[in-house]
Coordinates of C-alpha atoms and ligand atoms in Angstrom, one line a residue:
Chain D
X125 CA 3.9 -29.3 -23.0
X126 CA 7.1 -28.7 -20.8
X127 CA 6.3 -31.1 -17.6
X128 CA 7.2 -29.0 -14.1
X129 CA 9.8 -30.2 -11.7
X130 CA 8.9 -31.0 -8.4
X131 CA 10.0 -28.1 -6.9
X132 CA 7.9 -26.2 -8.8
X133 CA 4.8 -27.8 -8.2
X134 CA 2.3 -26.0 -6.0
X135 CA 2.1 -27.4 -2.7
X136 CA -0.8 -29.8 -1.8
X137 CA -0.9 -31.0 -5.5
X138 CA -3.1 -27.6 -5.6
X139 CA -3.7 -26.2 -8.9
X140 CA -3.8 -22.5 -8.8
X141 CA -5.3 -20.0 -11.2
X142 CA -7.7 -23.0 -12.4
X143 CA -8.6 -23.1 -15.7
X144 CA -12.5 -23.6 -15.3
X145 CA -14.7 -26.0 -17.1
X146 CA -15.6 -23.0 -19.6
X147 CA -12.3 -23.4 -20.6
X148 CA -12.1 -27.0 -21.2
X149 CA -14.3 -27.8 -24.4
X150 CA -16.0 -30.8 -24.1
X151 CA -17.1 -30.6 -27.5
X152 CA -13.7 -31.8 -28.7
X153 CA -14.2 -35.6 -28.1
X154 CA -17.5 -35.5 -29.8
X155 CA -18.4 -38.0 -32.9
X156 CA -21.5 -36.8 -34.0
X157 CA -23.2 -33.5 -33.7
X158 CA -26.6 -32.2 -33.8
X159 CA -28.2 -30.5 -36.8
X160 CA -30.8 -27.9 -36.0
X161 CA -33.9 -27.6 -37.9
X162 CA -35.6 -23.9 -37.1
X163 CA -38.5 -24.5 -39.6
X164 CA -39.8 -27.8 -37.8
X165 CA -39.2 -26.4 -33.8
X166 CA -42.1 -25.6 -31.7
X167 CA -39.7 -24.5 -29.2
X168 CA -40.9 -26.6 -26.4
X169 CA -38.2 -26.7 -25.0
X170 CA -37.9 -30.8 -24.2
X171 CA -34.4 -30.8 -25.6
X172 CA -32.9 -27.9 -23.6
X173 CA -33.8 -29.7 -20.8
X174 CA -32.8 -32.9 -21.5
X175 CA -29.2 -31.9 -22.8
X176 CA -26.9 -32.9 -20.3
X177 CA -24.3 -30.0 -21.1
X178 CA -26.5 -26.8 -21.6
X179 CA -25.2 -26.6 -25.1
X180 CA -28.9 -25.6 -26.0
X181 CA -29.2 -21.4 -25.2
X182 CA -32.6 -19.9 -24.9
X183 CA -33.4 -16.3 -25.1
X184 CA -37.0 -15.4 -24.4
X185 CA -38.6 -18.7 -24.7
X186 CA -37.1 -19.4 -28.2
X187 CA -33.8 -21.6 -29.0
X188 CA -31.3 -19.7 -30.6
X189 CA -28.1 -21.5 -30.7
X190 CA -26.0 -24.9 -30.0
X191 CA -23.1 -24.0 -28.2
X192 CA -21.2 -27.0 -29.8
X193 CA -17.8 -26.4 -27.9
X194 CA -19.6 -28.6 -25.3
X195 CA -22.0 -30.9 -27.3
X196 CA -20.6 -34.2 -26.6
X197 CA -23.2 -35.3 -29.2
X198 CA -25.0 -37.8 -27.2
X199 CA -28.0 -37.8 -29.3
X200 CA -30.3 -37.0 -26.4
X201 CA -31.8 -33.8 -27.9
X202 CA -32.7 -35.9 -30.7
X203 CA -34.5 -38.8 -29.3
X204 CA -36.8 -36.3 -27.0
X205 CA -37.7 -34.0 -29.8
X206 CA -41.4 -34.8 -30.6
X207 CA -40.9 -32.9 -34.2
X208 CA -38.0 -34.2 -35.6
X209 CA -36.2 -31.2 -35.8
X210 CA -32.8 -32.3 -35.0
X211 CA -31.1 -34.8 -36.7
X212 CA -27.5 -36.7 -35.5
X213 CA -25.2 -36.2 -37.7
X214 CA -22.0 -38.0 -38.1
X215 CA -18.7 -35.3 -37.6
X216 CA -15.2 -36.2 -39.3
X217 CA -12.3 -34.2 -37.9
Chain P
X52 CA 9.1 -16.9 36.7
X53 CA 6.0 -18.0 35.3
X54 CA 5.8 -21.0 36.5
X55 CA 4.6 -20.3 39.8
X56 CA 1.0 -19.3 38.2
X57 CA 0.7 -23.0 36.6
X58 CA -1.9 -25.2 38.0
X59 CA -1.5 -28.7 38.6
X60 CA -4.3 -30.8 38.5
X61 CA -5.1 -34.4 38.3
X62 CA -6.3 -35.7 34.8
X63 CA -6.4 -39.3 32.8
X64 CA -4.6 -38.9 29.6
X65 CA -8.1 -38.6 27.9
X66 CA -8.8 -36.0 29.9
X67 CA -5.7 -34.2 29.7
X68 CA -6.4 -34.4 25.9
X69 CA -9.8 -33.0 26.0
X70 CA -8.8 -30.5 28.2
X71 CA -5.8 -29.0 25.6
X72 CA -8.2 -29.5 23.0
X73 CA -10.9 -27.4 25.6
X74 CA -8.0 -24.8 25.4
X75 CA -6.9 -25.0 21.7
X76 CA -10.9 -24.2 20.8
X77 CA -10.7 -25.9 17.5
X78 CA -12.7 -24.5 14.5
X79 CA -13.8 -28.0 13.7
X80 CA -14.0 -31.2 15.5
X81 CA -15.3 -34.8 13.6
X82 CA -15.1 -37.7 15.8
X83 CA -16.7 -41.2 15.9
X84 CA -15.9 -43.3 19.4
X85 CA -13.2 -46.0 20.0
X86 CA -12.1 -47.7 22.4
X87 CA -10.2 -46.3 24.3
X88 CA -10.1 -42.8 22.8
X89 CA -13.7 -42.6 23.2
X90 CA -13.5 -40.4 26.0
X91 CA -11.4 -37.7 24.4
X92 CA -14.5 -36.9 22.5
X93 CA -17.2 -37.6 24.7
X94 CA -15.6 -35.1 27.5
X95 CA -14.8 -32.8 24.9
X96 CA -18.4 -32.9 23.2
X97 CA -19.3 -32.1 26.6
X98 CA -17.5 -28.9 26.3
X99 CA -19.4 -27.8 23.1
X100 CA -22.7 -28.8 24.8
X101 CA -21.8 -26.4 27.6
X102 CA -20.6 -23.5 25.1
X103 CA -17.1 -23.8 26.8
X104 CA -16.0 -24.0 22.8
X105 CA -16.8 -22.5 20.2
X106 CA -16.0 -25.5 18.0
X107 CA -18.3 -27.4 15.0
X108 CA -18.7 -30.5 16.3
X109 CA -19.5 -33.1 13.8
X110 CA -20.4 -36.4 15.2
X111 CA -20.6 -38.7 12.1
X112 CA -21.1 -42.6 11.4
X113 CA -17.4 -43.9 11.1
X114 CA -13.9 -43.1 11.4
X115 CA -13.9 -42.6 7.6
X116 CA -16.3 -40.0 7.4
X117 CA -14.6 -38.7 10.4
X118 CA -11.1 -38.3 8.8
X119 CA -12.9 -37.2 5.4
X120 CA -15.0 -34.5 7.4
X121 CA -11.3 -33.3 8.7
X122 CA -9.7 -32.9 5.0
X123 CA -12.5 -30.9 3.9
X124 CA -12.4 -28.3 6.8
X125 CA -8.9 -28.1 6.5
X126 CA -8.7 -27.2 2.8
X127 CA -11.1 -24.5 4.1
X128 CA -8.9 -23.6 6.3
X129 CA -10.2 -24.5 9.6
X130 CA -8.1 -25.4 12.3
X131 CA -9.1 -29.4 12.8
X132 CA -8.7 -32.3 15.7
X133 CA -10.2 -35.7 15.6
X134 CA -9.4 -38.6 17.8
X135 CA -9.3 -42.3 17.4
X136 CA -7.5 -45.8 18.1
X137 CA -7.1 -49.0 16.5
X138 CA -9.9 -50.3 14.2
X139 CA -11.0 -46.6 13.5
X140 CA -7.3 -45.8 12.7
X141 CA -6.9 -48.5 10.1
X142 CA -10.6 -47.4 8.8
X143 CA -9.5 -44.3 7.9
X144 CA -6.5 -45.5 6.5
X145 CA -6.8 -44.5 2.7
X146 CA -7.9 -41.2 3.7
X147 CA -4.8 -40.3 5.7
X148 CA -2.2 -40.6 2.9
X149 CA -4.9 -37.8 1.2
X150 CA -4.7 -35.4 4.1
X151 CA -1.1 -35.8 4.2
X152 CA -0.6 -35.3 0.6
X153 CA -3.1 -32.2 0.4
X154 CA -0.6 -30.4 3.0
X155 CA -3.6 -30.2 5.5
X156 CA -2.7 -29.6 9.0
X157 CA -4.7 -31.6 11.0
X158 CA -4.1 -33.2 14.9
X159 CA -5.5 -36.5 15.9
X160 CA -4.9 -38.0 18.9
X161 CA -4.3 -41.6 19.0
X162 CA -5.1 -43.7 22.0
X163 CA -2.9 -46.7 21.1
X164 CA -4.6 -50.1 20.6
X165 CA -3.8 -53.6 19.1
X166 CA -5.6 -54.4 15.7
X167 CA -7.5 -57.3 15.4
X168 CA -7.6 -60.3 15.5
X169 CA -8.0 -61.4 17.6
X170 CA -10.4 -58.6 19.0
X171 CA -8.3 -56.6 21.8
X172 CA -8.8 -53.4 22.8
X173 CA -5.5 -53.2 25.2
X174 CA -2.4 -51.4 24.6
X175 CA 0.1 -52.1 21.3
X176 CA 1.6 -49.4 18.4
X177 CA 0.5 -51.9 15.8
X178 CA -2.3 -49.2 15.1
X179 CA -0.3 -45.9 14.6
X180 CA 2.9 -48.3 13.1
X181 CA 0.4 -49.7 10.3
X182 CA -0.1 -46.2 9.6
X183 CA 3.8 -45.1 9.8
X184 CA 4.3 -44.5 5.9
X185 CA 1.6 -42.2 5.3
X186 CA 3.2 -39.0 5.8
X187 CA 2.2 -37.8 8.8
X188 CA 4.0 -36.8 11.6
X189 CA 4.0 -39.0 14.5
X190 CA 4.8 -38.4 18.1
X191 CA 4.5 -41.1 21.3
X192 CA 3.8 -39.8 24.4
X193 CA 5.4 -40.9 27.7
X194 CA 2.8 -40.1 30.0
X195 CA -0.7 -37.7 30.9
X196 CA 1.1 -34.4 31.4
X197 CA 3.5 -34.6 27.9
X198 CA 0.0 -35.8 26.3
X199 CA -1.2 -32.3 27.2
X200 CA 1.8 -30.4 26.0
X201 CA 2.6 -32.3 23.4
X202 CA -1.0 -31.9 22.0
X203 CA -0.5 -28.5 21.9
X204 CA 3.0 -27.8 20.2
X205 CA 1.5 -30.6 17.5
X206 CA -0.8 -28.1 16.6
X207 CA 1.6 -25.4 15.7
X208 CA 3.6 -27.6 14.3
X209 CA 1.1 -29.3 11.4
X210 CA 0.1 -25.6 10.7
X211 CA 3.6 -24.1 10.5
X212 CA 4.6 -27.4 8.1
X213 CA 1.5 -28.0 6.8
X214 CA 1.0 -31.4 7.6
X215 CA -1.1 -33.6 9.7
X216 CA 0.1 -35.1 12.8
X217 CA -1.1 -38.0 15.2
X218 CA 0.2 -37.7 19.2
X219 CA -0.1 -40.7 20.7
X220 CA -0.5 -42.1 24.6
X221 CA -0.8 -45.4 25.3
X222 CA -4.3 -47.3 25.6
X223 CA -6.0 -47.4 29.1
X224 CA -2.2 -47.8 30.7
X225 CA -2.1 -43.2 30.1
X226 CA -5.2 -42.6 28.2
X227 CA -7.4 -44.1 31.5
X228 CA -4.7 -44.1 34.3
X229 CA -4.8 -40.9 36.3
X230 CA -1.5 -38.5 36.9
X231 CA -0.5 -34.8 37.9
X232 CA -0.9 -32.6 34.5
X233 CA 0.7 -28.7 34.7
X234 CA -1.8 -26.8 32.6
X235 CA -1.6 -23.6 31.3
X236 CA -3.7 -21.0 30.8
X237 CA -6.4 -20.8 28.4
X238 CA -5.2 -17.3 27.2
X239 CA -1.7 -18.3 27.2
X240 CA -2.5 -21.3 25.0
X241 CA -4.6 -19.2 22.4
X242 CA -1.6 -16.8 22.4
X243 CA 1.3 -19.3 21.7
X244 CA -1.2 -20.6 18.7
X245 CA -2.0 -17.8 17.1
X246 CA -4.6 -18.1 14.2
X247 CA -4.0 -20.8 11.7
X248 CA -2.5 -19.4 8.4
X249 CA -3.4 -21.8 5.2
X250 CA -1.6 -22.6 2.5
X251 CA -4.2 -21.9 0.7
X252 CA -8.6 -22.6 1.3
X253 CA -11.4 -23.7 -0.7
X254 CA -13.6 -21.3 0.6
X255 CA -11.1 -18.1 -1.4
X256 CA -13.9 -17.6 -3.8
X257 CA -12.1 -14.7 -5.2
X258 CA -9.1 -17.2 -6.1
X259 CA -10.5 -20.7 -7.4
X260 CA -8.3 -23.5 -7.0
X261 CA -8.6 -26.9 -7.9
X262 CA -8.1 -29.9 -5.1
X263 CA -7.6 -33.1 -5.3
X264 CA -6.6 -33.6 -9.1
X265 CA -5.5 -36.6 -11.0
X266 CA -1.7 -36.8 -11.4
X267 CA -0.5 -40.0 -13.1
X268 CA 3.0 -41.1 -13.8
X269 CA 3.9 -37.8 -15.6
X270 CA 3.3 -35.8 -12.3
X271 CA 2.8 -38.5 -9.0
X272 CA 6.2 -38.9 -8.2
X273 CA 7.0 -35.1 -8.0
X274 CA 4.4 -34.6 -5.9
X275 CA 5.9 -37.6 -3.6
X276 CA 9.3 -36.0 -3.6
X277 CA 7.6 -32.4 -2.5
X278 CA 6.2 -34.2 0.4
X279 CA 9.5 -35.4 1.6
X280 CA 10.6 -32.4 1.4
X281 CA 8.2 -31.1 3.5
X282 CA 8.8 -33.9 6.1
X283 CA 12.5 -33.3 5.8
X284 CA 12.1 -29.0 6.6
X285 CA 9.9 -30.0 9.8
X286 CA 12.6 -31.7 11.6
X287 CA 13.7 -28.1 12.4
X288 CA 10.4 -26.3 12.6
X289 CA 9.3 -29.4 15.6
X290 CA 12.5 -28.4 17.5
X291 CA 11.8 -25.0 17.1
X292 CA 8.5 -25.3 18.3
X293 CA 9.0 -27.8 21.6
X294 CA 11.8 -25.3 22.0
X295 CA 9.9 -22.0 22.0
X296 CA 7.2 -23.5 24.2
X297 CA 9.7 -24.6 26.6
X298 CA 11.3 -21.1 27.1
X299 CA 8.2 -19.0 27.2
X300 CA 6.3 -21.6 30.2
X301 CA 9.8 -22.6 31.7
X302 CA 8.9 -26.3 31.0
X303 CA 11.4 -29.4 29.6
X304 CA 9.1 -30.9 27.2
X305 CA 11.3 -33.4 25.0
X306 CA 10.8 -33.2 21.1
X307 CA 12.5 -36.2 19.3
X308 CA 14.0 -38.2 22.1
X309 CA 14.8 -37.8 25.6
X310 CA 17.9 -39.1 27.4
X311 CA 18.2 -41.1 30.7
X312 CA 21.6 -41.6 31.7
X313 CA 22.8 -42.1 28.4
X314 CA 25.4 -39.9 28.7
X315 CA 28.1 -42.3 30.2
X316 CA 26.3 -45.7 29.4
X317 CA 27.9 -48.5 27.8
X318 CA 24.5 -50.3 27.1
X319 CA 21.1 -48.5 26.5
X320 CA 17.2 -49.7 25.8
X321 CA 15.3 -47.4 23.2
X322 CA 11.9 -47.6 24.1
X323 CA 8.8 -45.3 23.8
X324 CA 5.8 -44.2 25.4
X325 CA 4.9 -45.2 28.6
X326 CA 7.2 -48.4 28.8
X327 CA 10.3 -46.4 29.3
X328 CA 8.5 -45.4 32.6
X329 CA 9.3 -49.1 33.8
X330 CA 12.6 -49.2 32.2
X331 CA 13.6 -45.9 34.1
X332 CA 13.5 -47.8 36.9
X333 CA 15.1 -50.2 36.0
X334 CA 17.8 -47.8 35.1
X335 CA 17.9 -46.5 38.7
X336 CA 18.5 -50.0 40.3
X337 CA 20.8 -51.3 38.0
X338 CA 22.6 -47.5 37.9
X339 CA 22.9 -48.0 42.0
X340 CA 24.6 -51.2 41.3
X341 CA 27.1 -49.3 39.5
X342 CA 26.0 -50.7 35.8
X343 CA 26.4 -47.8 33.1
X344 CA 23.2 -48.2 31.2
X345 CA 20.5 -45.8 30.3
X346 CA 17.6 -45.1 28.2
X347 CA 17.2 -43.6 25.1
X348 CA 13.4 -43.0 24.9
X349 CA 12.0 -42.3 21.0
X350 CA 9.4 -40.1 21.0
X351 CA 8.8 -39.1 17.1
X352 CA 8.9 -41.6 14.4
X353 CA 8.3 -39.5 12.0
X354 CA 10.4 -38.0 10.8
X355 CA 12.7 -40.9 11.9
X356 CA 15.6 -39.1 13.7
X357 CA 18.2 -40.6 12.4
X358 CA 20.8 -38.4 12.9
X359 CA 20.2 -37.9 16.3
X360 CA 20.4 -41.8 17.0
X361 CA 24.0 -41.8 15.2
X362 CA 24.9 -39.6 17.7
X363 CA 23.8 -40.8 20.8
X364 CA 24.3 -44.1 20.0
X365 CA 27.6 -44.4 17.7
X366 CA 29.9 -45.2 21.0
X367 CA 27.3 -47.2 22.8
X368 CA 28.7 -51.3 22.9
X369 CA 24.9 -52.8 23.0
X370 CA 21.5 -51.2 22.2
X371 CA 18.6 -53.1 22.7
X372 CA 15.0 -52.0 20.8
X373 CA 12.0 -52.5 22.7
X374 CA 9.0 -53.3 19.8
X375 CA 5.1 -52.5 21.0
X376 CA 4.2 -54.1 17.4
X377 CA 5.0 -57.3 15.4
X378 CA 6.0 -56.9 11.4
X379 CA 6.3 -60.6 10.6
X380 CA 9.2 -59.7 8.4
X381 CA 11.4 -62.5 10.7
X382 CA 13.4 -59.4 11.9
X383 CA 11.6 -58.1 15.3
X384 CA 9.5 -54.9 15.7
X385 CA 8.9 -51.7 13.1
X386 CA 11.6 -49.7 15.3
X387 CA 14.3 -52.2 15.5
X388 CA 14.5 -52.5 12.3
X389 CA 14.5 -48.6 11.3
X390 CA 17.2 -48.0 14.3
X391 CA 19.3 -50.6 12.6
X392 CA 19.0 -49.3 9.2
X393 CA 19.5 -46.0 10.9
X394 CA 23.3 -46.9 12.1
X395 CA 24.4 -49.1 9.0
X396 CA 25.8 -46.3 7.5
X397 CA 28.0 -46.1 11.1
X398 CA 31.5 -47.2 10.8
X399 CA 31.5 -48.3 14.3
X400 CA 28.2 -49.1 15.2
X401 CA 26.6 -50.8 18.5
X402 CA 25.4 -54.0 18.3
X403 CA 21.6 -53.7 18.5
X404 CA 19.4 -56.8 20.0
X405 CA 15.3 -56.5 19.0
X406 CA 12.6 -57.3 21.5
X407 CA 8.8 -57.3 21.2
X408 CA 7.0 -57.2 24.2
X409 CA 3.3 -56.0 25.7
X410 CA 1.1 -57.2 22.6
X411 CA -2.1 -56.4 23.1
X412 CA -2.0 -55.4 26.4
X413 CA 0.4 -57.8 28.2
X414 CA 2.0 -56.3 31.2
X415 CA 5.8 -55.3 31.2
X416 CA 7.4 -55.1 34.9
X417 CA 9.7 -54.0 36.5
X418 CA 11.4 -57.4 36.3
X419 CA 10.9 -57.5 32.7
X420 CA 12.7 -54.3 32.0
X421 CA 15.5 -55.8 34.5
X422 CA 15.8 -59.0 32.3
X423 CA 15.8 -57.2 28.6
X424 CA 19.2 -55.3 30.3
X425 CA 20.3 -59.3 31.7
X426 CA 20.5 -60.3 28.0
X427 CA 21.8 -56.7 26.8
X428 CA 24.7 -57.6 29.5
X429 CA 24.9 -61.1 28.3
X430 CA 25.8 -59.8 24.6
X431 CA 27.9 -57.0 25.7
X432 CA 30.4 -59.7 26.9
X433 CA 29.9 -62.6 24.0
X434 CA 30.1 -59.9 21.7
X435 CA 27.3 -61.4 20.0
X436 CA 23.9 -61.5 19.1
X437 CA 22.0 -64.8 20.6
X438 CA 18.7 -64.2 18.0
X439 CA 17.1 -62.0 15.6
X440 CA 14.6 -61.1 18.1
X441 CA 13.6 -61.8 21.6
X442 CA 9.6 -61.8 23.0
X443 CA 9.4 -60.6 26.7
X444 CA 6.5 -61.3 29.1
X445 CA 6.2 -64.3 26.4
X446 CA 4.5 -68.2 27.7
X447 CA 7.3 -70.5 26.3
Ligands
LIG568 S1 -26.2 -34.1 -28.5 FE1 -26.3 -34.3 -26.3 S2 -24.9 -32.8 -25.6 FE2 -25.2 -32.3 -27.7 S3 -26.9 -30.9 -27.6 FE3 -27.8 -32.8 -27.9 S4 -28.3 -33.5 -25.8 FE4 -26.8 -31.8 -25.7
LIG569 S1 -37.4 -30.6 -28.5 FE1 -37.5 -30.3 -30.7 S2 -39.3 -29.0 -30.9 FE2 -38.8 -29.0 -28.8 S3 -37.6 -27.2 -28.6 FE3 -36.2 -28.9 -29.0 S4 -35.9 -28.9 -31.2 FE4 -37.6 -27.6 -30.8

């Protein structure tokens, strides 16, 4: 990236037409991510919310995706969820 | 003219300040009390209780809050005053360079105190000069009435340059003593402000911005150098200002220095605030006498007005630089040393004699201020400086 000269730096050190944290994906610094078992969830929700980064989406009571762009694979999901269903699992990029 | 519909009343420099603060009607004020700018607050707090203001008043649990309660108003675009001295200067210390480097107008009046130790609350700059390099505009006060004024052009000013700005009087010696202040009126000091237009606010939910980010060694020093620049462009918007003010209520309000008998003078004292009061007089006894010196009094520090000093000073023989503040760099007072470094680049250039006096309160009289122009004389015809710097009003 081409670094600005100063007199084209917004004034107050403001950043203008901010990217927001939507933009910024998390996800990218992650080691491990987790893997979703759909046969052993009860859907009780624990791990929705205990994740940190609402990476876990719900529609009408029922999980139905891991938004990994913003997992940052913590492994909390995993250690909450009474049935096993989601396992940690190492990610090599 | 217009003059003829001012009022002059009798007001304390605190009061003088509350009172152009009564008449600015601030969006937001944060304030915790200090000696001896406690009264600003408390007499203007008074004013909000009474619904003579329509201004948030936040009273919060230190100076720190207080200054951090300012910067986020301001980046909401509110227009902001606080008040403080000493102690509760140097606590908000690490907040200042933020407010300064966020662009954020802001006024805060200063009611100038020694820092401890030992504990004084009397009369010294050390406060505001500890605070010199953090990039806000500073402005000394002779007396009560310029207090008032000057209160009100610095708040025009930090919102036309987009910078904050301390004004600063004298502890107890202006901020308690009581003197004849013209005020305006309330309308015609709403009218001369106008409404505060941001650089840009926080509370634009339509256009997010991010403040306050992290800029390391790829991006910190351009963000330095932006802020000079900003310092350098107000030099003309503060004459501009004092000037405009002047002209529409027919007043002579100084903006960087003012000039007493320096015209014709061979030796001159640069003072500020309310010491060049006593070295005025001076000036007229010795000036009956036949002696050609004068007084170059220094009322903004920053910007340092350098350029103006070359000029005024470049033919004088002696200049001697009265210091309200110590530096322990060996070399005499924080002004000395800038007015020095100021002329080096002067191919004829006076030479210039430092002298602290009145730490932490001690008196300067009249027979001081005749003695700093003794030893001014005294070099003018040796031709040569006797020390580095000389103490007045010191026990030997
Ligand atoms: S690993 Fe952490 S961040 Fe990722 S889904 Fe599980 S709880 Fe959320
Ligand atoms: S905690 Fe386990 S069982 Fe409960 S909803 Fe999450 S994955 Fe399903």
């Amino acid at each position: 990236m081409k670094l600005k000269p100063w007199r084209e730096l917004e004034e107050g050190a403001v950043i203008k037409n901010v990217p927001t944290s939507l933009k910024y994906k998390t996800g990218e610094w992650k080691k491990e991510s987790p893997l979703f078992d759909s046969e052993k969830c009860t859907h009780c929700l624990l791990c929705w919310l205990y994740c940190p980064d609402f990476v876990i989406k719900v529609k009408d009571g029922k999980i139905y995706k891991f938004d990994l762009d913003y997992c940052k694979g913590c492994g909390i999901c995993s250690k909450v969820c009474p049935k096993g269903a989601i396992l940690m699992k190492e990610e090599k990029i | 003219m217009k003059t003829e519909t001012k009022k002059i009343v009798a007001k304390t420099g605190n009061e003088a300040a509350a009172y152009a603060m009564k008449q600015i009607n601030p969006d937001v004020v944060a304030a915790y009390p200090i000696t001896p700018s406690t009264e600003i607050i408390q007499i203007f707090s008074k004013y909000v209780a009474d619904g003579e203001v329509d201004t948030e008043f936040i009273p919060v649990e230190s100076e720190h809050s207080a200054i951090s309660v300012c910067i986020g108003a301001s980046t909401g675009g509110a227009r902001v005053m606080t008040a403080t001295s000493s102690q509760g200067l140097a606590l908000m210390h690490e907040i200042l360079y933020i407010a300064s480097s966020f662009r954020l107008p802001i006024v805060m009046i200063v009611g100038n105190r020694a820092l401890s130790g030992p504990i004084n609350i009397h009369c010294d700059h050390s406060d505001t000069m500890g605070s010199r390099d953090s990039g806000w505009i500073q402005i000394y006060c002779e007396n009560a009435n310029e207090v008032y004024h000057t209160i009100i052009n610095a708040v025009k000013i930090s919102e036309k340059v987009n910078l904050p700005c301390m004004v600063m009087m004298d502890g107890f010696i202006v901020t308690h003593g009581m003197e004849n202040v013209l005020i305006l009126e309330d309308e015609e000091v709403r009218e001369f402000l106008g409404k505060r237009e941001p650089l840009y606010s926080i509370l634009d939910l339509k256009n997010p911005i991010t403040v306050g980010p992290l800029a390391l060694y790829d991006y910190y020093m351009e963000h330095k150098r932006s802020q000079v620049d900003a310092i350098l462009k107000s030099k003309k918007i503060i004459s501009d200002v004092f000037e405009e003010y002047n002209r529409k209520f027919g007043l002579s309000i100084p903006s960087f220095i003012e000039e007493y008998f320096l015209d014709d003078a061979e030796i001159a004292v640069i003072a500020m605030s309310s010491a060049s009061g006593t070295l005025k007089e001076a000036v007229d006894l010795l000036r009956e006498k036949g002696e050609r010196v004068g007084i170059l009094r220094l009322k903004i520090t920053r910007p340092f007005p350098y350029e103006i000093l070359r000029k005024k000073l470049e033919n004088l023989k002696v200049v001697g630089v009265m210091d309200r503040a110590e530096t322990f760099s060996t070399m005499g007072g924080p002004v000395s040393i800038e007015v020095k470094a100021a002329l080096y680049s002067l191919i004829k250039r006076p030479l210039i004699q430092s002298f602290v006096f009145g730490l932490g309160g001690r008196e300067f009289s009249l027979e001081d201020a005749i003695k700093v122009f003794d030893i001014l004389k005294k070099i003018n015809k040796e031709n040569k400086l006797e020390e580095e710097f000389i103490y007045i009003g010191l026990r030997e």
